[in-house]
mmCIF file of C-alpha atoms and ligand atoms in Angstrom:
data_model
loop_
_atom_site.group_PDB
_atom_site.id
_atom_site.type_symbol
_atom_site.label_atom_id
_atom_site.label_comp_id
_atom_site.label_asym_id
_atom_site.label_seq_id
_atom_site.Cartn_x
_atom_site.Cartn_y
_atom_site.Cartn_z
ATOM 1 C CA UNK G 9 -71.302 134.058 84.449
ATOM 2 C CA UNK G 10 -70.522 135.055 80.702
ATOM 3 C CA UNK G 11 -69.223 138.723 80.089
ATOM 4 C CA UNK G 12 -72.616 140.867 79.049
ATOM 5 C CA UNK G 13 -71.639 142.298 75.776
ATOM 6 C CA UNK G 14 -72.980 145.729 74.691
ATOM 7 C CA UNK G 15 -74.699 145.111 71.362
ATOM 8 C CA UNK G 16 -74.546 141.711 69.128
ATOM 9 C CA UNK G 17 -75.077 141.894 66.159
ATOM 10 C CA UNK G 18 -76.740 138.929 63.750
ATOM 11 C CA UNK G 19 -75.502 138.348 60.284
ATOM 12 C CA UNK G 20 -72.871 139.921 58.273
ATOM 13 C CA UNK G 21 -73.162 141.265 55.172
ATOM 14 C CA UNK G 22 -73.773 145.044 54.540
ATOM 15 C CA UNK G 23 -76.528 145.916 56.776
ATOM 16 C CA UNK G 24 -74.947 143.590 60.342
ATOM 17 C CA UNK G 25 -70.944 144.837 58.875
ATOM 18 C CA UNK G 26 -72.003 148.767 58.843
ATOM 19 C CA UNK G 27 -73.719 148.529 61.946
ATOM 20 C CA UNK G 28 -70.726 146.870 63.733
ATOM 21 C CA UNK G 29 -68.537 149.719 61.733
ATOM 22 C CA UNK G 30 -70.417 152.381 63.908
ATOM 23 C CA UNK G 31 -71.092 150.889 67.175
ATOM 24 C CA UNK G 32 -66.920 149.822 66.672
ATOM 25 C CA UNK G 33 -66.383 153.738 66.394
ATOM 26 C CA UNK G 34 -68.547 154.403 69.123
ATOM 27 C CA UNK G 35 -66.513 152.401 71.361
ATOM 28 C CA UNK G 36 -69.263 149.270 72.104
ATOM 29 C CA UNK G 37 -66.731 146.545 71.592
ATOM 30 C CA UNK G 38 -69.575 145.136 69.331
ATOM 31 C CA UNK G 39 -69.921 141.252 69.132
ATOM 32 C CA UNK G 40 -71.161 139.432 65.145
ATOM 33 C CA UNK G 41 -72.337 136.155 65.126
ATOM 34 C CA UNK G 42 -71.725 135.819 61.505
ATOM 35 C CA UNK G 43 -73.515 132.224 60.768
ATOM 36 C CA UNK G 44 -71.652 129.518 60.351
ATOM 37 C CA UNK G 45 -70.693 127.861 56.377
ATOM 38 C CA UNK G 46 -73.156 126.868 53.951
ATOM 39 C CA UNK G 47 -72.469 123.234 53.674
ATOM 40 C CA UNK G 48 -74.165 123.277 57.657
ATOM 41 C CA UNK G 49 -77.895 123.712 58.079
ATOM 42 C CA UNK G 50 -76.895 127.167 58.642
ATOM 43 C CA UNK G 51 -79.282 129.870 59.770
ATOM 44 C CA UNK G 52 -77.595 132.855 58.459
ATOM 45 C CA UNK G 53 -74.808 132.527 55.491
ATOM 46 C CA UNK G 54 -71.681 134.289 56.390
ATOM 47 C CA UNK G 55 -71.400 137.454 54.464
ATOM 48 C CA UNK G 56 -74.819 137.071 53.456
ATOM 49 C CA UNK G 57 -76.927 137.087 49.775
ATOM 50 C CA UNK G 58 -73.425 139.075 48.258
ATOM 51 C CA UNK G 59 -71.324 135.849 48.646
ATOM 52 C CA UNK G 60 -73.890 134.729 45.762
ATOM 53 C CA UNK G 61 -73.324 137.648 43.446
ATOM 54 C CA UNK G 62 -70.589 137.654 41.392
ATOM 55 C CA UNK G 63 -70.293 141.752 40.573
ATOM 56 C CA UNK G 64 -71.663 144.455 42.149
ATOM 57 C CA UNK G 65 -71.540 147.282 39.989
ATOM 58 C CA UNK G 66 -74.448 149.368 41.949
ATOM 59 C CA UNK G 67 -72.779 150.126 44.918
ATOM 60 C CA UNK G 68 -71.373 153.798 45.154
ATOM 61 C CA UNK G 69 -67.547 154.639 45.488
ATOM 62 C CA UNK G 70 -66.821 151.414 43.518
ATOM 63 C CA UNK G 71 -66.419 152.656 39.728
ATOM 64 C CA UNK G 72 -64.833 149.695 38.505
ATOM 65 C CA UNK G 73 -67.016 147.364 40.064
ATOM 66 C CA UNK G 74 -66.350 144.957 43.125
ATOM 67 C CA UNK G 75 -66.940 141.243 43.336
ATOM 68 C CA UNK G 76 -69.433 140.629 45.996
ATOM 69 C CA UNK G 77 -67.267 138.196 48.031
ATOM 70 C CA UNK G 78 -64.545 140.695 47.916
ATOM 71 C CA UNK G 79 -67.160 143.388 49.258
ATOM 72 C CA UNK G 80 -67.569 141.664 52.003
ATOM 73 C CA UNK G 81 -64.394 140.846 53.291
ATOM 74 C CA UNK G 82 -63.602 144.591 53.111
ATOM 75 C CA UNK G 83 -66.424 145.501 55.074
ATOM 76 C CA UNK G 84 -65.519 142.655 57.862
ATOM 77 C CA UNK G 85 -62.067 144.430 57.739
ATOM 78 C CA UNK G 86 -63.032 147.703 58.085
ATOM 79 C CA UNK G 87 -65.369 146.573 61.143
ATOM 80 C CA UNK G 88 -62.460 144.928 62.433
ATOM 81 C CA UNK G 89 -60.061 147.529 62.009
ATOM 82 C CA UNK G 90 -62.189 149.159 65.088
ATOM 83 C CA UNK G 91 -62.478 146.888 67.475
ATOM 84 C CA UNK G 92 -65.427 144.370 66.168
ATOM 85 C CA UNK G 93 -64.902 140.955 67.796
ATOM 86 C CA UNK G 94 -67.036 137.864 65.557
ATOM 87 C CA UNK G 95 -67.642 134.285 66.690
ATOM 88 C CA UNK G 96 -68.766 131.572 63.810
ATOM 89 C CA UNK G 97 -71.843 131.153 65.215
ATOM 90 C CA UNK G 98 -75.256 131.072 64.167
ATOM 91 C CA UNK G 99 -78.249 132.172 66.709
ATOM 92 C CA UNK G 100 -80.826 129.472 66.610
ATOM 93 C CA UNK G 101 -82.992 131.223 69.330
ATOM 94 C CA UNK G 102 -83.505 134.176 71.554
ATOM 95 C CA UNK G 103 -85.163 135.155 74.926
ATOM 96 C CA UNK G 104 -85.825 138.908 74.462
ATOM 97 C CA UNK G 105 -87.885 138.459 77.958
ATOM 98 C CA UNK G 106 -85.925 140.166 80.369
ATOM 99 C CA UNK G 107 -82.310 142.016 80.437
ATOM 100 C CA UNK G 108 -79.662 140.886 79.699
ATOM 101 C CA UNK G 109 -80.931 139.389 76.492
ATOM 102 C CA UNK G 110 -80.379 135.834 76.416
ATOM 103 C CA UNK G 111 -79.161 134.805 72.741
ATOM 104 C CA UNK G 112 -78.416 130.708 72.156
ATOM 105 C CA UNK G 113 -75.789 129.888 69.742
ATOM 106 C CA UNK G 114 -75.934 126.304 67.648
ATOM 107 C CA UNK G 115 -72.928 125.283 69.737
ATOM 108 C CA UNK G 116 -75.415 125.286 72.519
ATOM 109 C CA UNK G 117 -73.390 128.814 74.538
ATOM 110 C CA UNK G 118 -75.333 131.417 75.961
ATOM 111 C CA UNK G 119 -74.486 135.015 74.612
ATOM 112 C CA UNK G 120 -76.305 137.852 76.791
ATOM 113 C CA UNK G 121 -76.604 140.993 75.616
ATOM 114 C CA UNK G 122 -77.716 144.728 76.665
ATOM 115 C CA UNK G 123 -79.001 145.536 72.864
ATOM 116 C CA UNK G 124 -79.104 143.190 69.642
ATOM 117 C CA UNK G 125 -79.390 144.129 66.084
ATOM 118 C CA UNK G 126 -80.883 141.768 63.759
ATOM 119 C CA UNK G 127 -79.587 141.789 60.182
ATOM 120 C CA UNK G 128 -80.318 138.304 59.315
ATOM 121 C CA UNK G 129 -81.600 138.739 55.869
ATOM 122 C CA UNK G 130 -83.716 137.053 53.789
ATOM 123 C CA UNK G 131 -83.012 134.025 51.244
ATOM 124 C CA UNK G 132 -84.249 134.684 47.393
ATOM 125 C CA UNK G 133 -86.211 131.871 46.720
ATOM 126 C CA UNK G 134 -85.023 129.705 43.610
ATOM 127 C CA UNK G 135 -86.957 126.712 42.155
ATOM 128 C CA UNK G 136 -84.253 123.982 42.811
ATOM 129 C CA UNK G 137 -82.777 122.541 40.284
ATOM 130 C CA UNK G 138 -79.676 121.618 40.702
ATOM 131 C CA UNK G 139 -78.124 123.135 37.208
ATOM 132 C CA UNK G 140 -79.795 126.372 37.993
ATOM 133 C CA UNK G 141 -77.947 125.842 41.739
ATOM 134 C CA UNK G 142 -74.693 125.434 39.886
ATOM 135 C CA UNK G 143 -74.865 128.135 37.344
ATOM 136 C CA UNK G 144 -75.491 130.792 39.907
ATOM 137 C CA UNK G 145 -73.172 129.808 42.132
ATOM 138 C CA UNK G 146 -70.217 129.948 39.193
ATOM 139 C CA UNK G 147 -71.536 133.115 37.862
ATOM 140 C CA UNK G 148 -72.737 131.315 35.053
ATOM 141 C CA UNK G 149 -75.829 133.385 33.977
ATOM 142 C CA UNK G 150 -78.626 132.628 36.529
ATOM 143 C CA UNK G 151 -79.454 135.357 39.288
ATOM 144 C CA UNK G 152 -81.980 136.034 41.569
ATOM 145 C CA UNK G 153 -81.503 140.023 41.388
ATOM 146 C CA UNK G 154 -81.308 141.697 37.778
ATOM 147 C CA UNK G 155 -81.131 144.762 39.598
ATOM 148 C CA UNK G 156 -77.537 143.609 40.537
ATOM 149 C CA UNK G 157 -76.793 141.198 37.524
ATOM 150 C CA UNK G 158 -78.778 142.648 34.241
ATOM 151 C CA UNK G 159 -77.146 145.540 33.509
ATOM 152 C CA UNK G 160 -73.568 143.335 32.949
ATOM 153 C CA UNK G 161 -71.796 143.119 29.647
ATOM 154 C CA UNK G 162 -72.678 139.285 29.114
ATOM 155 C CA UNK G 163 -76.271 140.437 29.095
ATOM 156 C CA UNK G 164 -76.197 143.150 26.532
ATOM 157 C CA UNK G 165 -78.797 142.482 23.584
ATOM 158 C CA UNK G 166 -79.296 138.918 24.990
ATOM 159 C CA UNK G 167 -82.229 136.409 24.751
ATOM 160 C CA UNK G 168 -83.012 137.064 28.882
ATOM 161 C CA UNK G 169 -85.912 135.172 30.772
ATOM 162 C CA UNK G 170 -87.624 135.968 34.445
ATOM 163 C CA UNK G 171 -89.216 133.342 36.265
ATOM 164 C CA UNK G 172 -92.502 134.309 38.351
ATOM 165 C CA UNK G 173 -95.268 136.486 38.178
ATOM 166 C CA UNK G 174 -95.019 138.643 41.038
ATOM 167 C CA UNK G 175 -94.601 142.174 41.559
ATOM 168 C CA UNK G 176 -90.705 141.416 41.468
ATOM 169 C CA UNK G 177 -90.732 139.667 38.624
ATOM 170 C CA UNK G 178 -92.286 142.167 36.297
ATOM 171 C CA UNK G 179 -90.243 144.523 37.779
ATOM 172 C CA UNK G 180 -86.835 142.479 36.817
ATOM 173 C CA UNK G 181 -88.333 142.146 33.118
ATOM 174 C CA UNK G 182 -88.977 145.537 32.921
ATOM 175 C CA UNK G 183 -85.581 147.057 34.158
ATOM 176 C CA UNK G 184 -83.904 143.935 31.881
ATOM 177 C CA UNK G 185 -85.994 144.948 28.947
ATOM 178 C CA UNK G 186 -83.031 147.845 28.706
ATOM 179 C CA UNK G 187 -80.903 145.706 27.936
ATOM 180 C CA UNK G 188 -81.809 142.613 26.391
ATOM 181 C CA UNK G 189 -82.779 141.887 22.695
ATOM 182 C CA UNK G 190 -85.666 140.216 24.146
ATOM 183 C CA UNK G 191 -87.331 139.498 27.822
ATOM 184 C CA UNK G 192 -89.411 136.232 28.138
ATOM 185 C CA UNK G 193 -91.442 136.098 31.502
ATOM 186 C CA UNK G 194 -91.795 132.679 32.242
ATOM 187 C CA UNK G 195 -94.870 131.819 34.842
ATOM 188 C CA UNK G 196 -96.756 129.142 35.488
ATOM 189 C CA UNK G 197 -100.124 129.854 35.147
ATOM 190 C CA UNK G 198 -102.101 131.808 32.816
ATOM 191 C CA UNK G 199 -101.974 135.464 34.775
ATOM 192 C CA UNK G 200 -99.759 137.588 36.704
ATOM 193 C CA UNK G 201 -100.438 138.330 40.237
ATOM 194 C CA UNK G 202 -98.606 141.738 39.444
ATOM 195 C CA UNK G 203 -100.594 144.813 40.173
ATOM 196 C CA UNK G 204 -102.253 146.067 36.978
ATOM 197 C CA UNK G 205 -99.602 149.010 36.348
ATOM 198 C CA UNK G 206 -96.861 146.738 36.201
ATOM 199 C CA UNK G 207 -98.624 144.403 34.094
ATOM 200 C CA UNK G 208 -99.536 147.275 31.680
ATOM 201 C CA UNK G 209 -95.909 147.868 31.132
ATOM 202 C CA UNK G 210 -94.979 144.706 30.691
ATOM 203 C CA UNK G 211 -97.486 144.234 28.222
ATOM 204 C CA UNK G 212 -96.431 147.822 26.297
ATOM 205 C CA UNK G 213 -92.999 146.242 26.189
ATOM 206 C CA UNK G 214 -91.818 145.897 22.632
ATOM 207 C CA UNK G 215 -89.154 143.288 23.328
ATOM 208 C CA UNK G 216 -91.397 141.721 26.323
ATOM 209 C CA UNK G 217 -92.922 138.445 26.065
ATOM 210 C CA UNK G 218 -94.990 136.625 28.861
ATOM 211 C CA UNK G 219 -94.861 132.477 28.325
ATOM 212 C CA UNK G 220 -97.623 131.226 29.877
ATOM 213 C CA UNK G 221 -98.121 127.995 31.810
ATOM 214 C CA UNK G 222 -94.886 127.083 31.579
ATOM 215 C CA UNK G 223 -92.396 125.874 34.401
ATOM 216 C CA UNK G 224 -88.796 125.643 33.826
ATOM 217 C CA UNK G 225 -87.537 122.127 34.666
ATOM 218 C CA UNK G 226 -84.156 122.039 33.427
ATOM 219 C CA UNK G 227 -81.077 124.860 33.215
ATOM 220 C CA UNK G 228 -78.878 123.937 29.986
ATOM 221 C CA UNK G 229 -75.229 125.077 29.420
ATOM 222 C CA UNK G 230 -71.570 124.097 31.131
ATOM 223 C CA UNK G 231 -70.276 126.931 31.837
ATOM 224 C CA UNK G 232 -72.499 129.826 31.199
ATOM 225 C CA UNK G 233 -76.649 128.954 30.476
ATOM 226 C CA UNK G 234 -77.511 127.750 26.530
ATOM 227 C CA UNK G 235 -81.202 127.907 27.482
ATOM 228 C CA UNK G 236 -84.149 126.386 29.621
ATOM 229 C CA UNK G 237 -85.921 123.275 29.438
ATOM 230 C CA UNK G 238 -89.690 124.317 29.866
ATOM 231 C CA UNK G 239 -92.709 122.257 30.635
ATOM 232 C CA UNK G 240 -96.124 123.059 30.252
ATOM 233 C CA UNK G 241 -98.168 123.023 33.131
ATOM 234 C CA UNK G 242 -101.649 122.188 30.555
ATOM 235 C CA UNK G 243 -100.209 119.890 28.342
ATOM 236 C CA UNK G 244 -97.402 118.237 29.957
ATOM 237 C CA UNK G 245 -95.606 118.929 26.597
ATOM 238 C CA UNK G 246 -91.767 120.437 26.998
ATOM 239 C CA UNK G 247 -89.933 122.527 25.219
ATOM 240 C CA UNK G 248 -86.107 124.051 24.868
ATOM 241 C CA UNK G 249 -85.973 127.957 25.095
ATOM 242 C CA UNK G 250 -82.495 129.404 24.030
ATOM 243 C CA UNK G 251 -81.095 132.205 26.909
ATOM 244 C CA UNK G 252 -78.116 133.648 27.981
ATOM 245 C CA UNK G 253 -79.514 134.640 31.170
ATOM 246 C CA UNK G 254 -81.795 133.499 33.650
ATOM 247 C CA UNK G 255 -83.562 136.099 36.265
ATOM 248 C CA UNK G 256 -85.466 134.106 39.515
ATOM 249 C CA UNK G 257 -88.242 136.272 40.826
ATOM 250 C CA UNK G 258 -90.356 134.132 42.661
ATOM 251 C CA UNK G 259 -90.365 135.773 46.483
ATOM 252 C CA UNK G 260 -87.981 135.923 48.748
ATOM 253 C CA UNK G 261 -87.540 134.238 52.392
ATOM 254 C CA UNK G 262 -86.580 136.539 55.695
ATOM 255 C CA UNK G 263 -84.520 134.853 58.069
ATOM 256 C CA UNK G 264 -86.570 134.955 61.025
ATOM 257 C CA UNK G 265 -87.999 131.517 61.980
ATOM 258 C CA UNK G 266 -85.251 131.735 64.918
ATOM 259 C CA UNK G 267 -87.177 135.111 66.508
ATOM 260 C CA UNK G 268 -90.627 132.318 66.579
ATOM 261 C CA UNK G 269 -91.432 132.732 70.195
ATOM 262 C CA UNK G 270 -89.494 135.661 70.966
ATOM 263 C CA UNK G 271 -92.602 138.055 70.713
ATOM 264 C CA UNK G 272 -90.933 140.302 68.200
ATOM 265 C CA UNK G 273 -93.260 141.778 65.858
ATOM 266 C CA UNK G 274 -93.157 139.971 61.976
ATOM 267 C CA UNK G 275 -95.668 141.172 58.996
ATOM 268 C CA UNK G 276 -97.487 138.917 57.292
ATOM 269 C CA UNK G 277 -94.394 137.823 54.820
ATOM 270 C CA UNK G 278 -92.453 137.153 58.244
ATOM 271 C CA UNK G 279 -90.517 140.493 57.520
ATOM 272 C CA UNK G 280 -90.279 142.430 60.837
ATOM 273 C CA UNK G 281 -91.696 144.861 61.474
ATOM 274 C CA UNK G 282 -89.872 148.395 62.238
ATOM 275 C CA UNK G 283 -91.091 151.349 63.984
ATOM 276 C CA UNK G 284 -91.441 154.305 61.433
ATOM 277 C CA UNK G 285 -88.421 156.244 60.399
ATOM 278 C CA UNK G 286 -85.832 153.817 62.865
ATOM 279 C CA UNK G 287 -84.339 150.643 63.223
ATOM 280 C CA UNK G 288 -86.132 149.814 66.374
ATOM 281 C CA UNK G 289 -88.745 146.700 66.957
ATOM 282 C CA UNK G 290 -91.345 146.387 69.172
ATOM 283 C CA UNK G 291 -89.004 145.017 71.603
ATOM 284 C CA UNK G 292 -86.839 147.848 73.315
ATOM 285 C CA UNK G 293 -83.495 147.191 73.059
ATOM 286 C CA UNK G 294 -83.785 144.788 69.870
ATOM 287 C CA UNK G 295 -83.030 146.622 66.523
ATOM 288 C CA UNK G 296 -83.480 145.538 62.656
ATOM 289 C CA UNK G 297 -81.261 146.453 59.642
ATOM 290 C CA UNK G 298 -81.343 145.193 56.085
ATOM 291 C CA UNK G 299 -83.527 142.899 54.267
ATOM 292 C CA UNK G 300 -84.847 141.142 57.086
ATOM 293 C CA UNK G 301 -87.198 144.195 57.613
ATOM 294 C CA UNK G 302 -87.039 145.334 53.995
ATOM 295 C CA UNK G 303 -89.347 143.412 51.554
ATOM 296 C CA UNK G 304 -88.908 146.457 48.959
ATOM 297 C CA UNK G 305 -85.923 147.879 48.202
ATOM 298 C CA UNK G 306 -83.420 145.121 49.204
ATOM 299 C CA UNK G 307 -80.021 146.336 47.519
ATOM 300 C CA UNK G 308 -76.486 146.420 49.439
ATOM 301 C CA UNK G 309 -76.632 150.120 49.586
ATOM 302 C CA UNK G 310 -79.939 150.314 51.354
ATOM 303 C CA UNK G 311 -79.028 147.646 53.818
ATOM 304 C CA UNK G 312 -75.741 149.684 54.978
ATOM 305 C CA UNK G 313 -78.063 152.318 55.249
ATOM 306 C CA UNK G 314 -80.227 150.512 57.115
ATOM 307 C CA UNK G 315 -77.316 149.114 59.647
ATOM 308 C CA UNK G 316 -75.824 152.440 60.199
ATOM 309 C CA UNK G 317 -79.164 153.719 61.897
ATOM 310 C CA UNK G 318 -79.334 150.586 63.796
ATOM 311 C CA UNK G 319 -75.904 151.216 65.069
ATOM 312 C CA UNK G 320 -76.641 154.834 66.034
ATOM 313 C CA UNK G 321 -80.245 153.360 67.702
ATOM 314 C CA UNK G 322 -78.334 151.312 69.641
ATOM 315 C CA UNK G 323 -75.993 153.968 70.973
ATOM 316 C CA UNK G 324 -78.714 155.895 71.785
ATOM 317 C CA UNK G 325 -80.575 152.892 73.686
ATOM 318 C CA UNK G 326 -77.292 152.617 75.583
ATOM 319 C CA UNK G 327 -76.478 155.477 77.095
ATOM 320 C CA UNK G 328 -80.224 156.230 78.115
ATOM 321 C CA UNK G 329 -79.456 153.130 80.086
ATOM 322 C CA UNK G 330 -76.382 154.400 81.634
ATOM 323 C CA UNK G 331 -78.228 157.601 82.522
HETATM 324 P P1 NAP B 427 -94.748 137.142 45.172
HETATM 325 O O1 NAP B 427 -95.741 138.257 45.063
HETATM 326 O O2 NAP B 427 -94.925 136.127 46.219
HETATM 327 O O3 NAP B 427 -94.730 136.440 43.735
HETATM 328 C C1 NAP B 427 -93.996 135.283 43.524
HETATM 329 C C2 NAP B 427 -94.300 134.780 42.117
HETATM 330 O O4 NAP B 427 -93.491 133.651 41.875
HETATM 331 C C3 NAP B 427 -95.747 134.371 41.913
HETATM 332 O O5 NAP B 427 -96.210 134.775 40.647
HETATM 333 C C4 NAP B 427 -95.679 132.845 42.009
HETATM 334 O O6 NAP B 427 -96.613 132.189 41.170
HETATM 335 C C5 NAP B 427 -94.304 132.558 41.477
HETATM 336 N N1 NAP B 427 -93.728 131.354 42.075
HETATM 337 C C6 NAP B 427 -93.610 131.053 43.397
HETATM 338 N N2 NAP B 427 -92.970 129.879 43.555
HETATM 339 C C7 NAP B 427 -92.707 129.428 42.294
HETATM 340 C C8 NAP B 427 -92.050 128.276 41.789
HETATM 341 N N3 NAP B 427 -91.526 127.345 42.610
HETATM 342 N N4 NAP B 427 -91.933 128.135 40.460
HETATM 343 C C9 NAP B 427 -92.433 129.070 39.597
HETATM 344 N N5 NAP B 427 -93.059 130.194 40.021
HETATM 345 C C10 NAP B 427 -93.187 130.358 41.356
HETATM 346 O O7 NAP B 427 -93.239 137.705 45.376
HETATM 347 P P2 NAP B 427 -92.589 139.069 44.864
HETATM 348 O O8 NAP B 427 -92.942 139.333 43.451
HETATM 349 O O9 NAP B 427 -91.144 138.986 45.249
HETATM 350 O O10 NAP B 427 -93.264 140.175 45.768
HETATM 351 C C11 NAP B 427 -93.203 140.104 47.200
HETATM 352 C C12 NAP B 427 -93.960 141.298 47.787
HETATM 353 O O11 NAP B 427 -93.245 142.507 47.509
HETATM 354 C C13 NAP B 427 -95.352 141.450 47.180
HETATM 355 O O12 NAP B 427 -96.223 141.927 48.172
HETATM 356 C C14 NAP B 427 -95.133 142.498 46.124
HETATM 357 O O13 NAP B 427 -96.324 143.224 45.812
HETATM 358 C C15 NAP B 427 -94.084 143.392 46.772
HETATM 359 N N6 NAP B 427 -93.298 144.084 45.742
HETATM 360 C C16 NAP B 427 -93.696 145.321 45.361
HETATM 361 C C17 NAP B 427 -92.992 145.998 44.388
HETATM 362 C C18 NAP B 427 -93.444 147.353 43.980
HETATM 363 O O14 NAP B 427 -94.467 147.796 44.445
HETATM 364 N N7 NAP B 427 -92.716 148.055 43.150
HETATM 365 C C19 NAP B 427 -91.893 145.418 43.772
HETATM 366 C C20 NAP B 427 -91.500 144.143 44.168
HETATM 367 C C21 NAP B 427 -92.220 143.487 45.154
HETATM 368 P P3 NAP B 427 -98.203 132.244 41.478
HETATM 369 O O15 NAP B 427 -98.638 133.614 41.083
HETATM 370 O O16 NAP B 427 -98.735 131.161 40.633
HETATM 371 O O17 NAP B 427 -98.335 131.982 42.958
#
């Protein structure tokens, strides 16, 4: 019979590493199952969305900035430094259905559990090409978050673009509009489905300019982007756009197609769903931190947050069980 561990927690990067930090101080020998490499149909990505972002500049008590890689390796080591144990796995299902929870790993173990915090996540959604793949990965230009990314030097009085015509996305152009010489929102049809006040400010935007029906099918430049290759989605005709930075805002993806079944509680979007004012699900015992129950904020600071009062949740759970 496997050892029943305290609390697991799922995914590591700020919200799953802060929440091991505390339940690590609080003595529950806490257990990560960090996901396993990228290369591998993984579920979770270890380290999470900050192993794709080059600097994080946002993130208090960093002045000079901190590569996002490197933020996450001092998080593991401060989790470590109290007592966290992690296994290279990823969870590809859960029974939530009676106590001990029953957690599968992809190597096809059995983890059980008294309480389990979810911090899986969720994936930005890019459009797949593989230049736009490459650039992002090397730093070279194309992000998902301008939140993180805009405000850097390379983007200062730039030619920027967005892609989409969400809520996200004219929220990206706007915050970029700061910075750049000019903001280009690139969607593919001819209106947003932005609420009106966003779309009002985009449209007030001196150095805004929506492109309409146009898709990008092609991310130019070697080693940082030149520009997009557009397409229009009317006339078929295509076109070259000159950038030096591309912003993808076309939804994001929460990691949670391995709770299907489990009964947990997901919104619409697939987000789940937290009780007001606390980390905890629908399911005693089962907690949520970071953006895989955030759809709004979504920013390394707020998923810490986020993990921390999972953490202290947990705790709680735990010694009302002990009672
Ligand atoms: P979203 O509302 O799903 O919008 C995604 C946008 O990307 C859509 O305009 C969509 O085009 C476009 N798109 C999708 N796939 C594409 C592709 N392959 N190529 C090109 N364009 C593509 O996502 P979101 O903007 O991230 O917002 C998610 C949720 O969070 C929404 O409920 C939103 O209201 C909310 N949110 C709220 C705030 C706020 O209130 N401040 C801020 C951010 C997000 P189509 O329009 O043609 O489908």
């Amino acid at each position: 019979m496997a050892e029943i561990e305290n609390v697991v927690i799922i995914g590591s990067g700020p919200a799953g590493w802060t929440a091991a930090i505390y339940a690590a101080r609080a003595d529950l020998r806490p257990l990560v199952c960090i996901g396993v490499p990228k290369s591998s149909p993984a579920i979770v990505l270890p380290g999470g969305q900050l192993m794709l972002t080059t600097e994080v500049e946002n993130y208090p008590g960093f002045p000079d900035g901190i590569t996002g890689p490197d933020m996450m390796a001092d998080f593991q080591k401060q989790a470590e430094r109290f007592g966290t144990r992690i296994r290279g796995n990823d969870i590809v299902s859960c029974d939530f259905s009676e106590k001990p929870f029953k957690l599968e790993t992809n190597k096809g173990e059995t983890i059980l559990a008294k309480a389990v915090i979810i911090a899986t996540g969720a994936t930005a959604n890019w459009m797949g090409l593989e230049n736009e793949m490459r650039l992002a990965r090397s730093g070279g230009g194309v992000s998902a978050c301008a939140v993180c990314d805009g405000a850097l030097p390379a983007f200062r009085d730039q030619p920027l673009a967005v892609v989409g015509g969400g809520d996200s996305a004219l929220e990206e152009a706007s915050y970029l509009t700061k910075f750049a010489s000019k903001v280009y929102v690139i969607h593919r049809r001819d209106e947003f489905r932005a609420s009106k006040a966003m779309q009002k400010r985009i449209f007030a935007s001196a150095n805004a300019e929506p492109l309409w029906n146009k898709v990008v099918v092609d991310v130019l430049g070697d080693d940082v982007i030149t520009g997009v290759l557009l397409k229009d989605t009317v006339t078929g005709e295509e076109s070259t756009l000159d950038l030096r930075g591309l912003f993808v805002a076309i939804g994001h993806t929460p990691t949670t197609e391995f709770l299907d079944g489990t009964g947990i509680e997901l919104d619409d979007a697939k987000y789940i769903q937290l009780k007001t004012r606390s980390s905890k699900t629908n399911i005693p015992g089962v907690f949520a931190a970071g953006d895989v129950a955030d759809s709004v904020y979504r920013q390394a600071v707020s998923a810490a947050g986020m993990g921390c009062i999972a953490a202290l949740d947990a705790e709680h759970y735990l010694s009302a069980l002990s009672d």
